[in-house]
PDB file of C-alpha atoms and ligand atoms in Angstrom:
ATOM      1  CA  UNK A   1     -61.187  25.866  27.126  1.00 58.00           C
ATOM      2  CA  UNK A   2     -63.291  22.578  26.950  1.00 61.00           C
ATOM      3  CA  UNK A   3     -63.639  21.057  30.343  1.00 62.00           C
ATOM      4  CA  UNK A   4     -60.873  18.020  30.026  1.00 93.00           C
ATOM      5  CA  UNK A   5     -58.032  20.525  28.337  1.00 95.00           C
ATOM      6  CA  UNK A   6     -54.550  21.173  30.151  1.00 97.00           C
ATOM      7  CA  UNK A   7     -53.061  23.006  27.295  1.00 98.00           C
ATOM      8  CA  UNK A   8     -54.242  25.087  24.548  1.00 97.00           C
ATOM      9  CA  UNK A   9     -51.583  26.711  22.520  1.00 97.00           C
ATOM     10  CA  UNK A  10     -52.928  30.327  20.045  1.00 97.00           C
ATOM     11  CA  UNK A  11     -51.017  31.018  17.088  1.00 97.00           C
ATOM     12  CA  UNK A  12     -47.377  30.434  18.956  1.00 98.00           C
ATOM     13  CA  UNK A  13     -44.580  32.345  17.106  1.00 98.00           C
ATOM     14  CA  UNK A  14     -41.152  31.900  18.061  1.00 98.00           C
ATOM     15  CA  UNK A  15     -37.668  33.615  16.116  1.00 96.00           C
ATOM     16  CA  UNK A  16     -35.152  34.252  16.877  1.00 95.00           C
ATOM     17  CA  UNK A  17     -32.230  36.555  15.727  1.00 91.00           C
ATOM     18  CA  UNK A  18     -29.717  35.693  13.701  1.00 85.00           C
ATOM     19  CA  UNK A  19     -26.170  37.110  13.085  1.00 72.00           C
ATOM     20  CA  UNK A  20     -25.437  40.908  13.275  1.00 68.00           C
ATOM     21  CA  UNK A  21     -26.692  43.160  11.420  1.00 66.00           C
ATOM     22  CA  UNK A  22     -26.398  47.672  11.519  1.00 67.00           C
ATOM     23  CA  UNK A  23     -25.574  48.583  14.752  1.00 68.00           C
ATOM     24  CA  UNK A  24     -26.118  45.342  16.283  1.00 69.00           C
ATOM     25  CA  UNK A  25     -29.319  44.741  14.794  1.00 76.00           C
ATOM     26  CA  UNK A  26     -30.089  41.201  13.485  1.00 75.00           C
ATOM     27  CA  UNK A  27     -29.583  40.568   9.267  1.00 78.00           C
ATOM     28  CA  UNK A  28     -32.283  38.404   9.928  1.00 89.00           C
ATOM     29  CA  UNK A  29     -34.738  35.848  12.114  1.00 92.00           C
ATOM     30  CA  UNK A  30     -34.887  32.338  12.100  1.00 94.00           C
ATOM     31  CA  UNK A  31     -38.131  30.965  12.028  1.00 95.00           C
ATOM     32  CA  UNK A  32     -38.577  28.499  14.887  1.00 97.00           C
ATOM     33  CA  UNK A  33     -42.662  28.160  15.632  1.00 97.00           C
ATOM     34  CA  UNK A  34     -44.495  30.176  12.684  1.00 96.00           C
ATOM     35  CA  UNK A  35     -47.715  30.291  13.737  1.00 97.00           C
ATOM     36  CA  UNK A  36     -48.501  26.994  15.386  1.00 97.00           C
ATOM     37  CA  UNK A  37     -52.190  26.305  18.297  1.00 97.00           C
ATOM     38  CA  UNK A  38     -52.945  22.737  19.078  1.00 97.00           C
ATOM     39  CA  UNK A  39     -54.528  21.300  22.377  1.00 97.00           C
ATOM     40  CA  UNK A  40     -53.536  19.020  25.009  1.00 98.00           C
ATOM     41  CA  UNK A  41     -55.757  17.251  26.692  1.00 97.00           C
ATOM     42  CA  UNK A  42     -55.229  15.835  30.251  1.00 97.00           C
ATOM     43  CA  UNK A  43     -54.209  12.404  31.177  1.00 97.00           C
ATOM     44  CA  UNK A  44     -52.899  11.861  27.336  1.00 97.00           C
ATOM     45  CA  UNK A  45     -49.707  11.853  25.753  1.00 98.00           C
ATOM     46  CA  UNK A  46     -49.087  14.554  22.696  1.00 98.00           C
ATOM     47  CA  UNK A  47     -46.487  12.969  20.703  1.00 98.00           C
ATOM     48  CA  UNK A  48     -44.963  16.097  18.624  1.00 98.00           C
ATOM     49  CA  UNK A  49     -42.882  14.771  15.460  1.00 97.00           C
ATOM     50  CA  UNK A  50     -40.974  16.058  12.700  1.00 94.00           C
ATOM     51  CA  UNK A  51     -37.078  16.200  11.332  1.00 91.00           C
ATOM     52  CA  UNK A  52     -34.381  17.838  13.771  1.00 89.00           C
ATOM     53  CA  UNK A  53     -34.808  22.018  13.674  1.00 89.00           C
ATOM     54  CA  UNK A  54     -38.497  21.902  13.181  1.00 94.00           C
ATOM     55  CA  UNK A  55     -39.525  23.677  16.011  1.00 96.00           C
ATOM     56  CA  UNK A  56     -40.218  20.334  17.775  1.00 96.00           C
ATOM     57  CA  UNK A  57     -37.854  21.839  21.188  1.00 96.00           C
ATOM     58  CA  UNK A  58     -38.838  25.411  20.928  1.00 97.00           C
ATOM     59  CA  UNK A  59     -42.644  24.449  21.277  1.00 98.00           C
ATOM     60  CA  UNK A  60     -42.687  22.843  24.308  1.00 97.00           C
ATOM     61  CA  UNK A  61     -39.806  25.197  26.105  1.00 97.00           C
ATOM     62  CA  UNK A  62     -42.087  27.815  24.690  1.00 97.00           C
ATOM     63  CA  UNK A  63     -44.844  25.621  26.656  1.00 97.00           C
ATOM     64  CA  UNK A  64     -42.841  25.882  29.995  1.00 96.00           C
ATOM     65  CA  UNK A  65     -42.342  28.517  29.276  1.00 96.00           C
ATOM     66  CA  UNK A  66     -38.780  28.457  29.766  1.00 95.00           C
ATOM     67  CA  UNK A  67     -38.797  31.057  26.344  1.00 96.00           C
ATOM     68  CA  UNK A  68     -40.785  33.426  25.476  1.00 95.00           C
ATOM     69  CA  UNK A  69     -42.982  33.580  22.100  1.00 97.00           C
ATOM     70  CA  UNK A  70     -42.520  36.872  19.880  1.00 97.00           C
ATOM     71  CA  UNK A  71     -46.347  36.462  19.707  1.00 97.00           C
ATOM     72  CA  UNK A  72     -49.270  33.830  20.824  1.00 98.00           C
ATOM     73  CA  UNK A  73     -49.904  32.345  23.604  1.00 97.00           C
ATOM     74  CA  UNK A  74     -49.864  29.270  26.029  1.00 97.00           C
ATOM     75  CA  UNK A  75     -52.923  29.130  28.344  1.00 97.00           C
ATOM     76  CA  UNK A  76     -52.910  25.741  30.925  1.00 97.00           C
ATOM     77  CA  UNK A  77     -55.967  24.865  32.697  1.00 95.00           C
ATOM     78  CA  UNK A  78     -57.444  28.343  31.781  1.00 94.00           C
ATOM     79  CA  UNK A  79     -54.352  30.575  32.766  1.00 95.00           C
ATOM     80  CA  UNK A  80     -52.327  32.230  30.384  1.00 96.00           C
ATOM     81  CA  UNK A  81     -48.900  31.710  31.566  1.00 96.00           C
ATOM     82  CA  UNK A  82     -47.657  34.619  29.360  1.00 93.00           C
ATOM     83  CA  UNK A  83     -49.359  37.408  31.908  1.00 94.00           C
ATOM     84  CA  UNK A  84     -48.668  35.195  35.113  1.00 95.00           C
ATOM     85  CA  UNK A  85     -45.676  37.003  37.210  1.00 94.00           C
ATOM     86  CA  UNK A  86     -42.477  35.852  39.052  1.00 92.00           C
ATOM     87  CA  UNK A  87     -44.376  34.621  41.978  1.00 92.00           C
ATOM     88  CA  UNK A  88     -47.479  33.010  40.426  1.00 94.00           C
ATOM     89  CA  UNK A  89     -45.051  32.079  37.627  1.00 94.00           C
ATOM     90  CA  UNK A  90     -42.513  29.328  40.223  1.00 91.00           C
ATOM     91  CA  UNK A  91     -45.739  28.018  41.968  1.00 92.00           C
ATOM     92  CA  UNK A  92     -47.186  26.964  38.041  1.00 94.00           C
ATOM     93  CA  UNK A  93     -43.255  25.316  37.761  1.00 91.00           C
ATOM     94  CA  UNK A  94     -44.439  22.441  40.192  1.00 93.00           C
ATOM     95  CA  UNK A  95     -47.385  21.127  37.733  1.00 96.00           C
ATOM     96  CA  UNK A  96     -44.832  21.611  34.473  1.00 96.00           C
ATOM     97  CA  UNK A  97     -42.381  19.767  34.617  1.00 96.00           C
ATOM     98  CA  UNK A  98     -38.808  19.068  31.783  1.00 95.00           C
ATOM     99  CA  UNK A  99     -37.587  15.944  31.157  1.00 94.00           C
ATOM    100  CA  UNK A 100     -34.205  16.240  28.867  1.00 89.00           C
ATOM    101  CA  UNK A 101     -32.421  14.644  25.962  1.00 86.00           C
ATOM    102  CA  UNK A 102     -29.323  13.978  27.550  1.00 83.00           C
ATOM    103  CA  UNK A 103     -29.870  13.844  31.402  1.00 81.00           C
ATOM    104  CA  UNK A 104     -26.732  14.262  32.446  1.00 80.00           C
ATOM    105  CA  UNK A 105     -25.666  16.893  30.706  1.00 84.00           C
ATOM    106  CA  UNK A 106     -28.572  19.023  33.155  1.00 86.00           C
ATOM    107  CA  UNK A 107     -26.756  16.860  35.783  1.00 91.00           C
ATOM    108  CA  UNK A 108     -24.252  18.983  38.122  1.00 90.00           C
ATOM    109  CA  UNK A 109     -21.718  16.527  37.857  1.00 90.00           C
ATOM    110  CA  UNK A 110     -20.094  17.233  41.839  1.00 93.00           C
ATOM    111  CA  UNK A 111     -23.613  16.936  43.196  1.00 95.00           C
ATOM    112  CA  UNK A 112     -24.220  13.041  43.797  1.00 96.00           C
ATOM    113  CA  UNK A 113     -27.366  11.328  42.294  1.00 97.00           C
ATOM    114  CA  UNK A 114     -29.610  12.476  46.020  1.00 97.00           C
ATOM    115  CA  UNK A 115     -28.662  15.782  45.691  1.00 97.00           C
ATOM    116  CA  UNK A 116     -29.854  15.753  41.981  1.00 97.00           C
ATOM    117  CA  UNK A 117     -33.445  14.811  42.980  1.00 97.00           C
ATOM    118  CA  UNK A 118     -33.093  16.995  45.243  1.00 97.00           C
ATOM    119  CA  UNK A 119     -32.986  19.878  44.616  1.00 95.00           C
ATOM    120  CA  UNK A 120     -36.421  20.813  42.961  1.00 95.00           C
ATOM    121  CA  UNK A 121     -37.604  20.325  47.221  1.00 96.00           C
ATOM    122  CA  UNK A 122     -35.436  21.775  48.378  1.00 95.00           C
ATOM    123  CA  UNK A 123     -35.918  25.064  45.660  1.00 93.00           C
ATOM    124  CA  UNK A 124     -39.810  25.103  46.584  1.00 91.00           C
ATOM    125  CA  UNK A 125     -38.989  24.541  50.520  1.00 92.00           C
ATOM    126  CA  UNK A 126     -41.074  21.191  50.203  1.00 92.00           C
ATOM    127  CA  UNK A 127     -39.036  18.474  52.305  1.00 92.00           C
ATOM    128  CA  UNK A 128     -36.053  18.728  54.919  1.00 91.00           C
ATOM    129  CA  UNK A 129     -34.212  16.366  57.123  1.00 93.00           C
ATOM    130  CA  UNK A 130     -35.106  12.673  57.493  1.00 95.00           C
ATOM    131  CA  UNK A 131     -38.456  13.735  55.541  1.00 95.00           C
ATOM    132  CA  UNK A 132     -36.183  14.938  52.196  1.00 97.00           C
ATOM    133  CA  UNK A 133     -34.341  11.671  51.991  1.00 97.00           C
ATOM    134  CA  UNK A 134     -37.386   9.382  52.660  1.00 97.00           C
ATOM    135  CA  UNK A 135     -39.128  11.562  49.927  1.00 97.00           C
ATOM    136  CA  UNK A 136     -35.507  11.062  47.732  1.00 97.00           C
ATOM    137  CA  UNK A 137     -35.259   6.953  48.460  1.00 97.00           C
ATOM    138  CA  UNK A 138     -38.860   6.963  47.377  1.00 97.00           C
ATOM    139  CA  UNK A 139     -37.740   8.972  44.206  1.00 97.00           C
ATOM    140  CA  UNK A 140     -35.349   6.558  43.429  1.00 97.00           C
ATOM    141  CA  UNK A 141     -37.270   3.056  43.884  1.00 97.00           C
ATOM    142  CA  UNK A 142     -40.258   4.826  41.952  1.00 97.00           C
ATOM    143  CA  UNK A 143     -38.638   5.168  39.057  1.00 96.00           C
ATOM    144  CA  UNK A 144     -36.221   1.365  39.047  1.00 95.00           C
ATOM    145  CA  UNK A 145     -33.646   2.066  41.004  1.00 96.00           C
ATOM    146  CA  UNK A 146     -32.506   1.229  44.625  1.00 96.00           C
ATOM    147  CA  UNK A 147     -32.376   4.052  47.248  1.00 96.00           C
ATOM    148  CA  UNK A 148     -28.193   2.897  47.691  1.00 96.00           C
ATOM    149  CA  UNK A 149     -28.294   4.983  43.754  1.00 97.00           C
ATOM    150  CA  UNK A 150     -28.160   8.656  45.447  1.00 96.00           C
ATOM    151  CA  UNK A 151     -24.604   7.979  47.163  1.00 96.00           C
ATOM    152  CA  UNK A 152     -23.739   7.835  44.216  1.00 96.00           C
ATOM    153  CA  UNK A 153     -22.443  10.653  40.663  1.00 96.00           C
ATOM    154  CA  UNK A 154     -24.049  10.830  38.046  1.00 93.00           C
ATOM    155  CA  UNK A 155     -20.897   9.739  36.024  1.00 94.00           C
ATOM    156  CA  UNK A 156     -20.963   6.050  37.769  1.00 95.00           C
ATOM    157  CA  UNK A 157     -24.495   5.216  36.267  1.00 93.00           C
ATOM    158  CA  UNK A 158     -25.242   3.604  33.186  1.00 93.00           C
ATOM    159  CA  UNK A 159     -27.306   5.605  30.540  1.00 91.00           C
ATOM    160  CA  UNK A 160     -30.537   4.159  31.508  1.00 93.00           C
ATOM    161  CA  UNK A 161     -30.302   4.380  35.156  1.00 94.00           C
ATOM    162  CA  UNK A 162     -29.499   8.594  34.001  1.00 94.00           C
ATOM    163  CA  UNK A 163     -32.105   9.227  32.439  1.00 94.00           C
ATOM    164  CA  UNK A 164     -33.973   7.553  35.808  1.00 96.00           C
ATOM    165  CA  UNK A 165     -33.061  10.218  37.751  1.00 96.00           C
ATOM    166  CA  UNK A 166     -33.662  13.081  35.724  1.00 95.00           C
ATOM    167  CA  UNK A 167     -37.160  11.259  35.491  1.00 97.00           C
ATOM    168  CA  UNK A 168     -37.148  10.826  39.332  1.00 97.00           C
ATOM    169  CA  UNK A 169     -35.629  14.641  39.490  1.00 96.00           C
ATOM    170  CA  UNK A 170     -38.850  15.731  37.373  1.00 96.00           C
ATOM    171  CA  UNK A 171     -41.902  13.551  39.244  1.00 97.00           C
ATOM    172  CA  UNK A 172     -40.454  14.935  42.717  1.00 97.00           C
ATOM    173  CA  UNK A 173     -42.845  18.248  43.126  1.00 96.00           C
ATOM    174  CA  UNK A 174     -45.795  15.678  41.707  1.00 96.00           C
ATOM    175  CA  UNK A 175     -46.047  17.605  37.998  1.00 97.00           C
ATOM    176  CA  UNK A 176     -48.747  17.334  36.393  1.00 97.00           C
ATOM    177  CA  UNK A 177     -47.665  17.944  32.763  1.00 98.00           C
ATOM    178  CA  UNK A 178     -44.233  16.597  31.882  1.00 98.00           C
ATOM    179  CA  UNK A 179     -42.258  17.860  28.400  1.00 97.00           C
ATOM    180  CA  UNK A 180     -40.407  14.939  27.632  1.00 97.00           C
ATOM    181  CA  UNK A 181     -37.740  16.143  24.740  1.00 95.00           C
ATOM    182  CA  UNK A 182     -36.431  12.632  22.872  1.00 93.00           C
ATOM    183  CA  UNK A 183     -36.180  11.088  26.181  1.00 92.00           C
ATOM    184  CA  UNK A 184     -34.262   8.305  24.983  1.00 91.00           C
ATOM    185  CA  UNK A 185     -32.320   9.579  22.452  1.00 87.00           C
ATOM    186  CA  UNK A 186     -28.310   9.654  24.715  1.00 84.00           C
ATOM    187  CA  UNK A 187     -29.623   5.791  26.487  1.00 88.00           C
ATOM    188  CA  UNK A 188     -28.761   2.750  25.246  1.00 87.00           C
ATOM    189  CA  UNK A 189     -30.768   0.442  22.037  1.00 88.00           C
ATOM    190  CA  UNK A 190     -31.020  -2.202  25.034  1.00 87.00           C
ATOM    191  CA  UNK A 191     -32.451   0.120  28.024  1.00 88.00           C
ATOM    192  CA  UNK A 192     -35.155   2.730  25.687  1.00 91.00           C
ATOM    193  CA  UNK A 193     -38.219   0.034  26.311  1.00 93.00           C
ATOM    194  CA  UNK A 194     -37.436   0.131  29.266  1.00 93.00           C
ATOM    195  CA  UNK A 195     -37.404   3.552  30.008  1.00 93.00           C
ATOM    196  CA  UNK A 196     -40.739   4.316  28.069  1.00 95.00           C
ATOM    197  CA  UNK A 197     -42.752   1.287  29.827  1.00 96.00           C
ATOM    198  CA  UNK A 198     -41.592   3.211  32.840  1.00 96.00           C
ATOM    199  CA  UNK A 199     -43.094   7.197  31.497  1.00 97.00           C
ATOM    200  CA  UNK A 200     -46.154   4.799  30.461  1.00 96.00           C
ATOM    201  CA  UNK A 201     -46.076   3.564  34.523  1.00 97.00           C
ATOM    202  CA  UNK A 202     -44.901   6.731  35.462  1.00 97.00           C
ATOM    203  CA  UNK A 203     -48.523   8.045  33.550  1.00 97.00           C
ATOM    204  CA  UNK A 204     -51.355   5.733  35.265  1.00 96.00           C
ATOM    205  CA  UNK A 205     -49.715   5.918  38.312  1.00 96.00           C
ATOM    206  CA  UNK A 206     -49.651   9.649  38.440  1.00 96.00           C
ATOM    207  CA  UNK A 207     -52.769  10.410  36.510  1.00 96.00           C
ATOM    208  CA  UNK A 208     -50.224  12.850  33.995  1.00 98.00           C
ATOM    209  CA  UNK A 209     -50.153  14.212  30.811  1.00 98.00           C
ATOM    210  CA  UNK A 210     -46.586  14.098  28.409  1.00 98.00           C
ATOM    211  CA  UNK A 211     -45.795  16.435  25.361  1.00 98.00           C
ATOM    212  CA  UNK A 212     -44.042  13.437  24.381  1.00 98.00           C
ATOM    213  CA  UNK A 213     -40.989  15.518  21.457  1.00 97.00           C
ATOM    214  CA  UNK A 214     -39.246  12.751  19.347  1.00 96.00           C
ATOM    215  CA  UNK A 215     -37.329  12.494  15.429  1.00 93.00           C
ATOM    216  CA  UNK A 216     -38.881   8.614  15.551  1.00 92.00           C
ATOM    217  CA  UNK A 217     -42.271   7.819  14.836  1.00 93.00           C
ATOM    218  CA  UNK A 218     -41.957   4.567  15.482  1.00 92.00           C
ATOM    219  CA  UNK A 219     -41.475   5.816  19.174  1.00 93.00           C
ATOM    220  CA  UNK A 220     -44.509   8.506  18.599  1.00 95.00           C
ATOM    221  CA  UNK A 221     -46.610   5.817  18.063  1.00 94.00           C
ATOM    222  CA  UNK A 222     -46.375   3.209  21.073  1.00 94.00           C
ATOM    223  CA  UNK A 223     -46.350   6.250  22.707  1.00 94.00           C
ATOM    224  CA  UNK A 224     -49.066   8.332  21.770  1.00 97.00           C
ATOM    225  CA  UNK A 225     -52.118   9.143  22.404  1.00 97.00           C
ATOM    226  CA  UNK A 226     -52.284  11.970  19.425  1.00 98.00           C
ATOM    227  CA  UNK A 227     -49.181  13.267  17.224  1.00 98.00           C
ATOM    228  CA  UNK A 228     -48.629  16.388  15.837  1.00 98.00           C
ATOM    229  CA  UNK A 229     -46.403  16.715  12.174  1.00 98.00           C
ATOM    230  CA  UNK A 230     -43.954  19.560  12.408  1.00 98.00           C
ATOM    231  CA  UNK A 231     -42.341  20.621   9.606  1.00 97.00           C
ATOM    232  CA  UNK A 232     -40.080  24.862   9.367  1.00 97.00           C
ATOM    233  CA  UNK A 233     -41.972  25.675  11.920  1.00 97.00           C
ATOM    234  CA  UNK A 234     -45.205  24.683  11.465  1.00 98.00           C
ATOM    235  CA  UNK A 235     -47.927  22.249  12.564  1.00 98.00           C
ATOM    236  CA  UNK A 236     -48.895  20.847   8.918  1.00 98.00           C
ATOM    237  CA  UNK A 237     -51.629  17.501  10.413  1.00 98.00           C
ATOM    238  CA  UNK A 238     -52.149  16.544  13.571  1.00 97.00           C
ATOM    239  CA  UNK A 239     -54.754  13.585  14.578  1.00 98.00           C
ATOM    240  CA  UNK A 240     -55.724  10.703  17.026  1.00 97.00           C
ATOM    241  CA  UNK A 241     -52.759   8.373  16.695  1.00 97.00           C
ATOM    242  CA  UNK A 242     -54.656   5.635  15.545  1.00 96.00           C
ATOM    243  CA  UNK A 243     -56.429   7.776  12.442  1.00 96.00           C
ATOM    244  CA  UNK A 244     -53.019   9.828  11.774  1.00 96.00           C
ATOM    245  CA  UNK A 245     -50.420   6.276  11.144  1.00 95.00           C
ATOM    246  CA  UNK A 246     -54.025   4.667   9.146  1.00 94.00           C
ATOM    247  CA  UNK A 247     -55.066   7.461   7.339  1.00 95.00           C
ATOM    248  CA  UNK A 248     -52.246  10.252   7.143  1.00 96.00           C
ATOM    249  CA  UNK A 249     -53.184  13.173   4.657  1.00 96.00           C
ATOM    250  CA  UNK A 250     -50.105  15.478   4.661  1.00 97.00           C
ATOM    251  CA  UNK A 251     -47.498  14.179   1.979  1.00 96.00           C
ATOM    252  CA  UNK A 252     -44.778  15.142   4.602  1.00 96.00           C
ATOM    253  CA  UNK A 253     -46.533  12.507   7.482  1.00 96.00           C
ATOM    254  CA  UNK A 254     -46.838  10.475   4.460  1.00 94.00           C
ATOM    255  CA  UNK A 255     -43.503  10.675   3.607  1.00 93.00           C
ATOM    256  CA  UNK A 256     -42.214  10.780   7.361  1.00 92.00           C
ATOM    257  CA  UNK A 257     -44.426   7.553   7.559  1.00 92.00           C
ATOM    258  CA  UNK A 258     -43.758   5.305   5.110  1.00 87.00           C
ATOM    259  CA  UNK A 259     -39.983   5.473   6.600  1.00 78.00           C
ATOM    260  CA  UNK A 260     -41.398   3.748   9.848  1.00 77.00           C
ATOM    261  CA  UNK A 261     -41.251  -0.645   9.487  1.00 69.00           C
ATOM    262  CA  UNK A 262     -44.365  -2.133   9.614  1.00 66.00           C
ATOM    263  CA  UNK A 263     -44.918  -5.867  10.971  1.00 62.00           C
ATOM    264  CA  UNK A 264     -48.321  -6.418   8.866  1.00 62.00           C
ATOM    265  CA  UNK A 265     -47.180  -6.558   5.101  1.00 59.00           C
ATOM    266  CA  UNK A 266     -50.295  -5.992   4.088  1.00 60.00           C
ATOM    267  CA  UNK A 267     -50.258  -2.437   5.778  1.00 58.00           C
ATOM    268  CA  UNK A 268     -46.447  -1.859   4.141  1.00 57.00           C
ATOM    269  CA  UNK A 269     -46.163   0.884   2.319  1.00 59.00           C
ATOM    270  CA  UNK A 270     -44.400   2.355  -0.868  1.00 62.00           C
ATOM    271  CA  UNK A 271     -41.128   3.608   0.645  1.00 62.00           C
ATOM    272  CA  UNK A 272     -41.079   7.513  -0.217  1.00 67.00           C
ATOM    273  CA  UNK A 273     -37.513   9.323  -0.653  1.00 69.00           C
ATOM    274  CA  UNK A 274     -38.173  12.912   0.527  1.00 78.00           C
ATOM    275  CA  UNK A 275     -36.522  14.760  -2.761  1.00 78.00           C
ATOM    276  CA  UNK A 276     -34.139  17.902  -1.688  1.00 78.00           C
ATOM    277  CA  UNK A 277     -33.772  20.167   1.365  1.00 81.00           C
ATOM    278  CA  UNK A 278     -35.149  20.818   4.266  1.00 86.00           C
ATOM    279  CA  UNK A 279     -35.279  24.236   3.597  1.00 90.00           C
ATOM    280  CA  UNK A 280     -33.889  26.892   6.133  1.00 90.00           C
ATOM    281  CA  UNK A 281     -36.555  28.728   8.579  1.00 92.00           C
ATOM    282  CA  UNK A 282     -33.949  31.643   7.846  1.00 93.00           C
ATOM    283  CA  UNK A 283     -35.689  31.521   4.737  1.00 90.00           C
ATOM    284  CA  UNK A 284     -38.523  29.649   4.377  1.00 93.00           C
ATOM    285  CA  UNK A 285     -40.193  29.497   1.291  1.00 94.00           C
ATOM    286  CA  UNK A 286     -43.132  31.635   0.630  1.00 95.00           C
ATOM    287  CA  UNK A 287     -46.891  29.837   0.812  1.00 97.00           C
ATOM    288  CA  UNK A 288     -46.743  26.281   1.673  1.00 97.00           C
ATOM    289  CA  UNK A 289     -43.038  25.043   3.448  1.00 97.00           C
ATOM    290  CA  UNK A 290     -43.354  21.540   1.942  1.00 96.00           C
ATOM    291  CA  UNK A 291     -43.704  23.118  -1.315  1.00 96.00           C
ATOM    292  CA  UNK A 292     -40.338  22.494  -2.964  1.00 94.00           C
ATOM    293  CA  UNK A 293     -40.493  19.032  -1.777  1.00 94.00           C
ATOM    294  CA  UNK A 294     -43.931  17.559  -2.679  1.00 95.00           C
ATOM    295  CA  UNK A 295     -44.640  16.068  -5.495  1.00 92.00           C
ATOM    296  CA  UNK A 296     -47.942  17.062  -5.704  1.00 94.00           C
ATOM    297  CA  UNK A 297     -47.534  21.465  -5.255  1.00 94.00           C
ATOM    298  CA  UNK A 298     -49.255  23.467  -7.772  1.00 96.00           C
ATOM    299  CA  UNK A 299     -48.790  26.897  -7.984  1.00 96.00           C
ATOM    300  CA  UNK A 300     -51.208  28.045  -5.345  1.00 97.00           C
ATOM    301  CA  UNK A 301     -48.840  25.768  -3.270  1.00 97.00           C
ATOM    302  CA  UNK A 302     -46.242  28.986  -3.172  1.00 95.00           C
ATOM    303  CA  UNK A 303     -48.256  31.416  -3.143  1.00 96.00           C
ATOM    304  CA  UNK A 304     -51.273  30.457  -0.313  1.00 97.00           C
ATOM    305  CA  UNK A 305     -50.361  28.996   2.797  1.00 97.00           C
ATOM    306  CA  UNK A 306     -52.469  26.748   3.748  1.00 97.00           C
ATOM    307  CA  UNK A 307     -55.043  26.450   6.712  1.00 96.00           C
ATOM    308  CA  UNK A 308     -54.447  24.351   9.639  1.00 96.00           C
ATOM    309  CA  UNK A 309     -58.426  22.662   9.210  1.00 96.00           C
ATOM    310  CA  UNK A 310     -60.735  20.060  10.696  1.00 95.00           C
ATOM    311  CA  UNK A 311     -61.334  16.871   7.852  1.00 94.00           C
ATOM    312  CA  UNK A 312     -63.167  15.777  10.933  1.00 94.00           C
ATOM    313  CA  UNK A 313     -63.012  13.586  14.083  1.00 93.00           C
ATOM    314  CA  UNK A 314     -60.198  15.934  15.847  1.00 95.00           C
ATOM    315  CA  UNK A 315     -57.855  15.103  12.160  1.00 97.00           C
ATOM    316  CA  UNK A 316     -56.634  18.828  11.102  1.00 97.00           C
ATOM    317  CA  UNK A 317     -54.153  19.109   7.615  1.00 98.00           C
ATOM    318  CA  UNK A 318     -52.581  22.088   6.032  1.00 98.00           C
ATOM    319  CA  UNK A 319     -52.694  21.085   2.607  1.00 98.00           C
ATOM    320  CA  UNK A 320     -54.259  22.673  -0.332  1.00 97.00           C
ATOM    321  CA  UNK A 321     -54.808  19.389  -3.002  1.00 91.00           C
ATOM    322  CA  UNK A 322     -55.718  16.838  -0.024  1.00 90.00           C
TER     323      UNK A 322
HETATM  324 FE1  LIG B   1     -48.160  20.422  -0.931  1.00 93.66          FE
HETATM  325 FE2  LIG B   1     -48.612  21.683  -1.529  1.00 93.66          FE
HETATM  326 FE3  LIG B   1     -50.970  19.813  -0.342  1.00 93.66          FE
HETATM  327 FE4  LIG B   1     -48.171  21.384   0.270  1.00 93.66          FE
HETATM  328  S1  LIG B   1     -50.523  21.879   0.066  1.00 93.66           S
HETATM  329  S2  LIG B   1     -48.225  20.198   1.109  1.00 93.66           S
HETATM  330  S3  LIG B   1     -47.210  21.639  -1.669  1.00 93.66           S
HETATM  331  S4  LIG B   1     -49.720  20.053  -2.161  1.00 93.66           S
END
């Protein structure tokens, strides 16, 4: 493991059983994540992008061990987290947190904001009494709320404030790594930038490392240092952000990027319309999974899966033709 690596994902696979068959055996499997490998550097934001159902959320949950993989490894700070026992994993959980897509649905609506933010501190026995009150007040202020918000119920808050409560809860245990799963998709458009800026500020202040999951390339561009593109359970390309946005290589990444509005007319890309539907992850195509929609596909593309290879400078691409 390189010195500055915090997370290393090796050949991660997650298949979910789909539909009951004979004697309760699954009839098929959803290939949600299929042989995905990448690393996350300490202090960076690694953006994971792709259409809905491409496996990015499952990847995030596997890294946090909220799901057990079918196979593969997750190495966190040199430790294989899949080998940790209950106690060791509980300790590890303090370092790794999740910001939910819809903060509100992750809250107990009967609890006040104070108790929602205080919960992880209580569960881990880290604070009580006045110390707990001070810590929660401090956390609320850190995310731009006021201590008085602790006395409110989640339904009394705006969508942006709810997500701030979710962020306060996520940072309450002083984690070093956060998986943020579409953290602004349930937030009003008018305050999305505010939530993103808060996440940026917290990263700097607290030295956080993010895995930032989104279907929105503009948001990924704003926050990420490196970007990975997923398609039907596969990582098809990843690179430093500036490199990926300047020089996308995989035809799927090119199509995603072509849809992103750019301010400079000289940089405007020809808009590509992706033909055809996203294939089912229950029965993904052989070879390159993108071959059913790719205008550059050749016979080898439907027969052999292209390996993810470094094209130089940490720019990895899985494509036979480019
Ligand atoms: Fe297209 Fe073939 Fe490259 Fe897949 S491997 S993206 S089908 S050219």
